[in-house]
Amino acid sequence: MNTGGADLRGDAMRHYSVVVDAYLTARAKTESVTGVHNDSLIGAMVAHKKL
């Protein structure tokens, strides 16, 4: 049984989750300082995930 593809997908999703968590944390910190809300980066990430 070949699970290589599933393993790679799992690794990619774990990496994506870490990146999104880090981005959301950074965005929350930035918003608390500047009051500015910017969804362009996460929008690009979500669009990339759907490809």
Short mmCIF file of C-alpha atoms in Angstrom, two decimals:
data_model
loop_
_atom_site.label_atom_id
_atom_site.label_comp_id
_atom_site.label_asym_id
_atom_site.label_seq_id
_atom_site.Cartn_x
_atom_site.Cartn_y
_atom_site.Cartn_z
CA MET A 1 0.00 0.00 0.00
CA ASN A 2 1.45 3.35 -1.06
CA THR A 3 0.66 6.20 1.31
CA GLY A 4 3.40 8.55 0.04
CA GLY A 5 0.88 10.89 -1.55
CA ALA A 6 -1.23 11.08 1.58
CA ASP A 7 1.85 11.71 3.72
CA LEU A 8 2.94 14.57 1.47
CA ARG A 9 -0.55 16.06 1.56
CA GLY A 10 -0.62 15.77 5.34
CA ASP A 11 2.75 17.48 5.63
CA ALA A 12 1.60 20.25 3.31
CA MET A 13 -1.58 20.81 5.33
CA ARG A 14 0.35 20.88 8.60
CA HIS A 15 2.76 23.42 7.10
CA TYR A 16 -0.15 25.49 5.77
CA SER A 17 -1.81 25.50 9.20
CA VAL A 18 1.42 26.67 10.85
CA VAL A 19 1.82 29.45 8.29
CA VAL A 20 -1.79 30.59 8.70
CA ASP A 21 -1.53 30.48 12.51
CA ALA A 22 1.65 32.55 12.39
CA TYR A 23 0.07 35.02 9.97
CA LEU A 24 -3.10 35.40 12.04
CA THR A 25 -1.03 35.97 15.17
CA ALA A 26 1.08 38.59 13.43
CA ARG A 27 -2.00 40.23 11.93
CA ALA A 28 -3.70 40.42 15.32
CA LYS A 29 -0.59 42.06 16.80
CA THR A 30 -0.39 44.52 13.89
CA GLU A 31 -4.08 45.38 14.18
CA SER A 32 -3.78 45.98 17.90
CA VAL A 33 -0.99 48.49 17.24
CA THR A 34 -2.19 50.19 14.04
CA GLY A 35 -5.93 49.49 13.99
CA VAL A 36 -5.50 48.45 10.35
CA HIS A 37 -7.07 45.24 9.07
CA ASN A 38 -5.56 43.71 5.91
CA ASP A 39 -6.90 40.49 4.42
CA SER A 40 -4.89 40.54 1.19
CA LEU A 41 -2.23 38.07 2.35
CA ILE A 42 -4.65 35.54 3.81
CA GLY A 43 -6.85 35.93 0.74
CA ALA A 44 -3.88 35.00 -1.43
CA MET A 45 -3.10 32.03 0.84
CA VAL A 46 -6.67 30.75 0.67
CA ALA A 47 -6.72 31.16 -3.11
CA HIS A 48 -3.43 29.26 -3.35
CA LYS A 49 -4.80 26.46 -1.16
CA LYS A 50 -7.75 25.99 -3.53
CA LEU A 51 -5.52 25.59 -6.62
#
